[in-house]
Amino acid sequence: MVSWSEISWVEAEKRLKTCKTAIIPLGSVEQHGPHLPLGTDWIIAQELAKRISEKTETAVLPVLPFGYAEYHMDFPGTLTLTQDHLREVMLDVCRSVLKSGIKRILFVNGHGGNLASLRSVCLKLREEFGVLCAVAQWFDIFDEVEGWKATEHGGMIETCLMMGIRPDLVDLRKAIVPLPKPLSDQIRTISINRVKFRNGGIHLFLRTRDVTKEGSMTETEDSKPITDFSSATPEKGKEILNHFVEYLVDFCREFERTQLPS
Ligand SMILES: [Zn+2]
């Protein structure tokens, strides 16, 4: 493991040559319901990236805390970059990273709103440098973990993860994760990006405030509102964190074996 910010340039010259992959954590500063801190997404991403790098021969960059969160801006404290800026910042960082001879980039992304920019970054770097980039998002690695839906915004898994990392920042007494409000009698809201009309799905882009006053929400079809957080504990959070770390360590090793046509 090489921690990019903690070595000198002299060490960087030697040690970065030994790394095949750079891990870049990024997140968001945005509302996560009344019970979680604004930094939830980058705090989780940073922890995952650090833990993965400790078990692999990778170089880990400092986290980019800011992301694209425009649709959460009706909630106080949320910060956002534009999608274009996020893309450009990441491209600049990656172009610098690739000067070291590193050939693979793994983004550990804690915030789904960043994905569109990252996709564009990955494809651009592939075209420009021939390198392969991947994006790992803990909430869409598995549909369910411990029987809980992974995609809920401020839901059980995200709450557990935060409790496993920074229990002092979580206030379970304030936790409630409702269903998003429907748009009409026949249009059911699954998330702020997707609705169901009769049996079919439609993409439709809402602001978070359109569907929830709490900010947190379930974002999976057929989910139920969460009002009981009694099984969220720091121990459970650590267990889930380990589960993701083990999976991503294995992925990282396999990722380094991949070959692309020249
Ligand atoms: Zn989040």
Short mmCIF file of C-alpha atoms and ligand atoms in Angstrom, two decimals:
data_model
loop_
_atom_site.label_atom_id
_atom_site.label_comp_id
_atom_site.label_asym_id
_atom_site.label_seq_id
_atom_site.Cartn_x
_atom_site.Cartn_y
_atom_site.Cartn_z
CA MET A 1 0.00 0.00 0.00
CA VAL A 2 1.18 3.49 -0.80
CA SER A 3 -0.66 6.43 0.71
CA TRP A 4 -0.19 9.08 -1.96
CA SER A 5 -0.29 12.10 0.38
CA GLU A 6 2.01 10.67 2.99
CA ILE A 7 5.18 10.02 1.01
CA SER A 8 7.84 12.39 -0.35
CA TRP A 9 8.47 12.85 -4.07
CA VAL A 10 11.67 10.86 -3.62
CA GLU A 11 9.70 7.93 -2.25
CA ALA A 12 7.01 8.46 -4.87
CA GLU A 13 9.59 8.02 -7.63
CA LYS A 14 10.45 4.56 -6.32
CA ARG A 15 7.28 3.29 -4.75
CA LEU A 16 4.61 4.30 -7.27
CA LYS A 17 6.41 2.14 -9.85
CA THR A 18 5.51 -0.90 -7.77
CA CYS A 19 1.78 -0.12 -7.91
CA LYS A 20 -0.37 -1.31 -10.77
CA THR A 21 -3.54 0.37 -9.53
CA ALA A 22 -4.46 3.71 -8.03
CA ILE A 23 -7.54 3.84 -5.83
CA ILE A 24 -9.38 7.16 -5.91
CA PRO A 25 -12.08 7.62 -3.29
CA LEU A 26 -14.77 10.24 -3.82
CA GLY A 27 -18.09 11.09 -2.27
CA SER A 28 -20.34 14.03 -1.61
CA VAL A 29 -21.24 16.54 1.07
CA GLU A 30 -25.01 16.28 1.08
CA GLN A 31 -28.02 15.72 3.27
CA HIS A 32 -28.60 12.14 4.38
CA GLY A 33 -31.78 12.48 6.36
CA PRO A 34 -32.01 13.83 9.89
CA HIS A 35 -29.77 11.19 11.52
CA LEU A 36 -26.60 11.09 9.43
CA PRO A 37 -23.87 13.69 8.84
CA LEU A 38 -23.49 15.61 5.59
CA GLY A 39 -20.12 13.94 5.00
CA THR A 40 -21.55 10.39 5.03
CA ASP A 41 -20.67 9.53 1.43
CA TRP A 42 -17.05 10.63 1.45
CA ILE A 43 -16.40 9.28 4.95
CA ILE A 44 -17.54 5.79 3.88
CA ALA A 45 -15.65 5.97 0.56
CA GLN A 46 -12.45 7.09 2.29
CA GLU A 47 -12.64 4.26 4.83
CA LEU A 48 -13.30 1.62 2.18
CA ALA A 49 -10.45 2.88 -0.02
CA LYS A 50 -8.02 2.97 2.89
CA ARG A 51 -8.94 -0.55 3.98
CA ILE A 52 -8.71 -1.99 0.44
CA SER A 53 -5.33 -0.39 -0.13
CA GLU A 54 -3.97 -1.79 3.15
CA LYS A 55 -4.51 -5.29 1.78
CA THR A 56 -3.25 -4.74 -1.78
CA GLU A 57 -0.23 -3.34 -3.61
CA THR A 58 -2.14 -0.25 -4.66
CA ALA A 59 -1.66 3.48 -4.24
CA VAL A 60 -4.51 5.29 -2.52
CA LEU A 61 -5.25 8.95 -3.19
CA PRO A 62 -6.78 11.41 -0.72
CA VAL A 63 -10.56 11.50 -0.95
CA LEU A 64 -12.39 14.08 -3.07
CA PRO A 65 -15.20 15.02 -0.67
CA PHE A 66 -17.23 17.03 -3.18
CA GLY A 67 -19.51 15.51 -5.78
CA TYR A 68 -22.51 16.24 -7.94
CA ALA A 69 -25.46 16.71 -5.59
CA GLU A 70 -27.47 19.47 -7.24
CA TYR A 71 -30.75 17.64 -6.64
CA HIS A 72 -30.16 17.69 -2.86
CA MET A 73 -29.52 21.45 -2.76
CA ASP A 74 -32.93 22.25 -1.20
CA PHE A 75 -31.54 20.82 2.05
CA PRO A 76 -29.26 23.11 4.07
CA GLY A 77 -25.57 22.23 4.15
CA THR A 78 -25.43 20.35 0.86
CA LEU A 79 -22.51 21.29 -1.41
CA THR A 80 -22.29 20.52 -5.09
CA LEU A 81 -19.98 20.64 -8.05
CA THR A 82 -21.47 20.74 -11.52
CA GLN A 83 -21.22 17.45 -13.38
CA ASP A 84 -18.85 19.05 -15.88
CA HIS A 85 -16.52 20.33 -13.17
CA LEU A 86 -16.46 16.98 -11.44
CA ARG A 87 -15.52 15.36 -14.73
CA GLU A 88 -12.77 17.88 -15.41
CA VAL A 89 -11.34 17.70 -11.87
CA MET A 90 -11.22 13.92 -12.02
CA LEU A 91 -9.65 13.93 -15.48
CA ASP A 92 -6.94 16.34 -14.28
CA VAL A 93 -6.22 14.20 -11.22
CA CYS A 94 -6.14 10.99 -13.27
CA ARG A 95 -3.85 12.44 -15.93
CA SER A 96 -1.42 13.32 -13.12
CA VAL A 97 -1.75 9.86 -11.59
CA LEU A 98 -0.99 8.17 -14.92
CA LYS A 99 2.33 10.00 -15.23
CA SER A 100 3.63 7.69 -12.51
CA GLY A 101 3.28 4.66 -14.77
CA ILE A 102 0.19 3.33 -13.03
CA LYS A 103 -2.04 1.49 -15.50
CA ARG A 104 -5.32 0.95 -13.67
CA ILE A 105 -7.65 3.23 -11.75
CA LEU A 106 -10.31 2.07 -9.33
CA PHE A 107 -12.75 4.75 -8.22
CA VAL A 108 -14.34 3.97 -4.88
CA ASN A 109 -17.42 6.13 -5.22
CA GLY A 110 -19.67 6.76 -2.23
CA HIS A 111 -22.29 8.76 -4.11
CA GLY A 112 -24.43 7.57 -7.03
CA GLY A 113 -24.82 11.13 -8.39
CA ASN A 114 -21.15 11.04 -9.42
CA LEU A 115 -21.53 8.06 -11.70
CA ALA A 116 -22.44 9.89 -14.92
CA SER A 117 -19.29 12.05 -14.66
CA LEU A 118 -17.13 9.04 -13.78
CA ARG A 119 -18.39 7.04 -16.73
CA SER A 120 -17.34 9.86 -19.00
CA VAL A 121 -13.93 10.09 -17.25
CA CYS A 122 -13.33 6.34 -17.59
CA LEU A 123 -14.15 6.29 -21.29
CA LYS A 124 -12.01 9.37 -21.94
CA LEU A 125 -8.98 7.85 -20.15
CA ARG A 126 -9.43 4.63 -22.07
CA GLU A 127 -9.37 6.57 -25.30
CA GLU A 128 -6.51 8.91 -24.32
CA PHE A 129 -4.17 6.51 -22.47
CA GLY A 130 -5.53 3.05 -23.15
CA VAL A 131 -5.94 2.47 -19.42
CA LEU A 132 -8.78 0.59 -17.80
CA CYS A 133 -10.80 2.29 -15.06
CA ALA A 134 -13.49 0.81 -12.83
CA VAL A 135 -16.04 2.34 -10.49
CA ALA A 136 -17.02 0.47 -7.32
CA GLN A 137 -20.07 1.73 -5.44
CA TRP A 138 -20.79 -0.18 -2.23
CA PHE A 139 -24.55 0.34 -2.63
CA ASP A 140 -24.75 -1.40 -5.96
CA ILE A 141 -22.27 -4.24 -5.51
CA PHE A 142 -25.06 -6.40 -4.07
CA ASP A 143 -28.83 -5.80 -4.15
CA GLU A 144 -29.17 -6.83 -0.53
CA VAL A 145 -26.84 -7.14 2.42
CA GLU A 146 -28.01 -8.79 5.64
CA GLY A 147 -31.51 -8.81 4.17
CA TRP A 148 -31.52 -5.02 3.78
CA LYS A 149 -31.78 -3.24 0.44
CA ALA A 150 -28.46 -1.64 -0.35
CA THR A 151 -29.61 1.41 -2.28
CA GLU A 152 -31.56 3.25 0.38
CA HIS A 153 -30.49 6.84 0.93
CA GLY A 154 -29.70 7.05 4.62
CA GLY A 155 -31.14 3.53 5.05
CA MET A 156 -30.06 0.64 7.25
CA ILE A 157 -26.83 -0.25 5.50
CA GLU A 158 -25.57 3.28 5.12
CA THR A 159 -26.51 3.95 8.74
CA CYS A 160 -24.71 0.80 9.92
CA LEU A 161 -21.62 1.68 7.89
CA MET A 162 -21.47 5.15 9.44
CA MET A 163 -21.94 3.63 12.89
CA GLY A 164 -19.04 1.28 12.18
CA ILE A 165 -16.77 4.17 11.19
CA ARG A 166 -17.94 7.23 13.15
CA PRO A 167 -20.65 6.25 15.67
CA ASP A 168 -20.31 9.69 17.27
CA LEU A 169 -21.84 11.28 14.14
CA VAL A 170 -25.02 9.15 14.03
CA ASP A 171 -28.20 10.00 15.94
CA LEU A 172 -30.56 7.04 15.65
CA ARG A 173 -33.30 8.81 17.63
CA LYS A 174 -33.88 11.00 14.57
CA ALA A 175 -33.78 8.18 12.01
CA ILE A 176 -36.68 7.62 9.65
CA VAL A 177 -36.47 6.49 6.05
CA PRO A 178 -39.84 6.90 4.31
CA LEU A 179 -41.06 5.78 0.91
CA PRO A 180 -40.79 8.52 -1.70
CA LYS A 181 -44.12 10.25 -2.34
CA PRO A 182 -45.98 9.11 -5.50
CA LEU A 183 -46.31 11.65 -8.32
CA SER A 184 -49.93 10.78 -9.14
CA ASP A 185 -52.47 8.01 -8.60
CA GLN A 186 -50.80 5.91 -11.24
CA ILE A 187 -47.21 7.08 -11.13
CA ARG A 188 -45.32 5.51 -8.24
CA THR A 189 -41.92 6.92 -7.35
CA ILE A 190 -39.17 4.35 -6.93
CA SER A 191 -36.36 6.87 -6.56
CA ILE A 192 -35.73 10.44 -7.64
CA ASN A 193 -34.66 9.06 -11.02
CA ARG A 194 -37.17 6.35 -11.69
CA VAL A 195 -40.92 5.91 -11.55
CA LYS A 196 -43.31 3.06 -12.23
CA PHE A 197 -46.37 3.60 -14.42
CA ARG A 198 -48.60 0.51 -14.41
CA ASN A 199 -46.13 -2.34 -14.89
CA GLY A 200 -43.48 -0.37 -16.73
CA GLY A 201 -40.52 1.72 -15.63
CA ILE A 202 -39.77 5.29 -16.74
CA HIS A 203 -36.77 7.52 -16.00
CA LEU A 204 -37.84 10.89 -14.69
CA PHE A 205 -35.53 13.29 -12.89
CA LEU A 206 -36.77 14.87 -9.68
CA ARG A 207 -35.27 16.89 -6.87
CA THR A 208 -35.08 15.06 -3.54
CA ARG A 209 -37.45 17.56 -1.94
CA ASP A 210 -40.15 16.61 -4.47
CA VAL A 211 -40.51 13.17 -2.90
CA THR A 212 -39.33 13.38 0.72
CA LYS A 213 -39.31 16.07 3.38
CA GLU A 214 -36.88 14.09 5.56
CA GLY A 215 -34.26 13.72 2.82
CA SER A 216 -33.65 10.05 3.48
CA MET A 217 -35.68 7.61 1.37
CA THR A 218 -35.98 4.05 0.19
CA GLU A 219 -34.87 3.77 -3.41
CA THR A 220 -35.75 0.20 -4.24
CA GLU A 221 -38.90 -1.25 -5.68
CA ASP A 222 -41.13 -3.05 -3.21
CA SER A 223 -39.28 -1.69 -0.21
CA LYS A 224 -41.00 -0.55 2.96
CA PRO A 225 -40.46 2.58 5.01
CA ILE A 226 -37.86 2.05 7.73
CA THR A 227 -38.81 3.23 11.20
CA ASP A 228 -37.07 0.63 13.33
CA PHE A 229 -33.31 1.09 13.49
CA SER A 230 -32.81 -1.04 16.59
CA SER A 231 -30.66 -3.57 14.74
CA ALA A 232 -28.25 -0.92 13.45
CA THR A 233 -25.12 -1.17 15.60
CA PRO A 234 -21.43 -0.28 15.22
CA GLU A 235 -20.60 -4.02 15.30
CA LYS A 236 -22.99 -4.70 12.43
CA GLY A 237 -21.47 -1.76 10.55
CA LYS A 238 -17.95 -3.16 10.97
CA GLU A 239 -19.12 -6.56 9.76
CA ILE A 240 -20.71 -5.09 6.62
CA LEU A 241 -17.64 -2.95 6.01
CA ASN A 242 -15.39 -6.04 6.17
CA HIS A 243 -17.69 -7.81 3.74
CA PHE A 244 -17.30 -4.99 1.17
CA VAL A 245 -13.55 -4.70 1.79
CA GLU A 246 -12.97 -8.44 1.24
CA TYR A 247 -15.00 -8.38 -1.96
CA LEU A 248 -13.21 -5.32 -3.32
CA VAL A 249 -9.76 -6.64 -2.40
CA ASP A 250 -10.53 -9.77 -4.44
CA PHE A 251 -11.88 -7.63 -7.28
CA CYS A 252 -8.77 -5.45 -7.21
CA ARG A 253 -6.47 -8.48 -7.62
CA GLU A 254 -8.51 -9.82 -10.52
CA PHE A 255 -8.75 -6.34 -12.08
CA GLU A 256 -4.94 -6.20 -12.18
CA ARG A 257 -4.86 -9.43 -14.19
CA THR A 258 -7.14 -8.13 -16.93
CA GLN A 259 -5.65 -7.67 -20.38
CA LEU A 260 -6.96 -5.31 -23.00
CA PRO A 261 -6.36 -5.58 -26.71
CA SER A 262 -3.52 -3.22 -27.63
ZN ZN B 1 -25.06 8.27 0.79
#
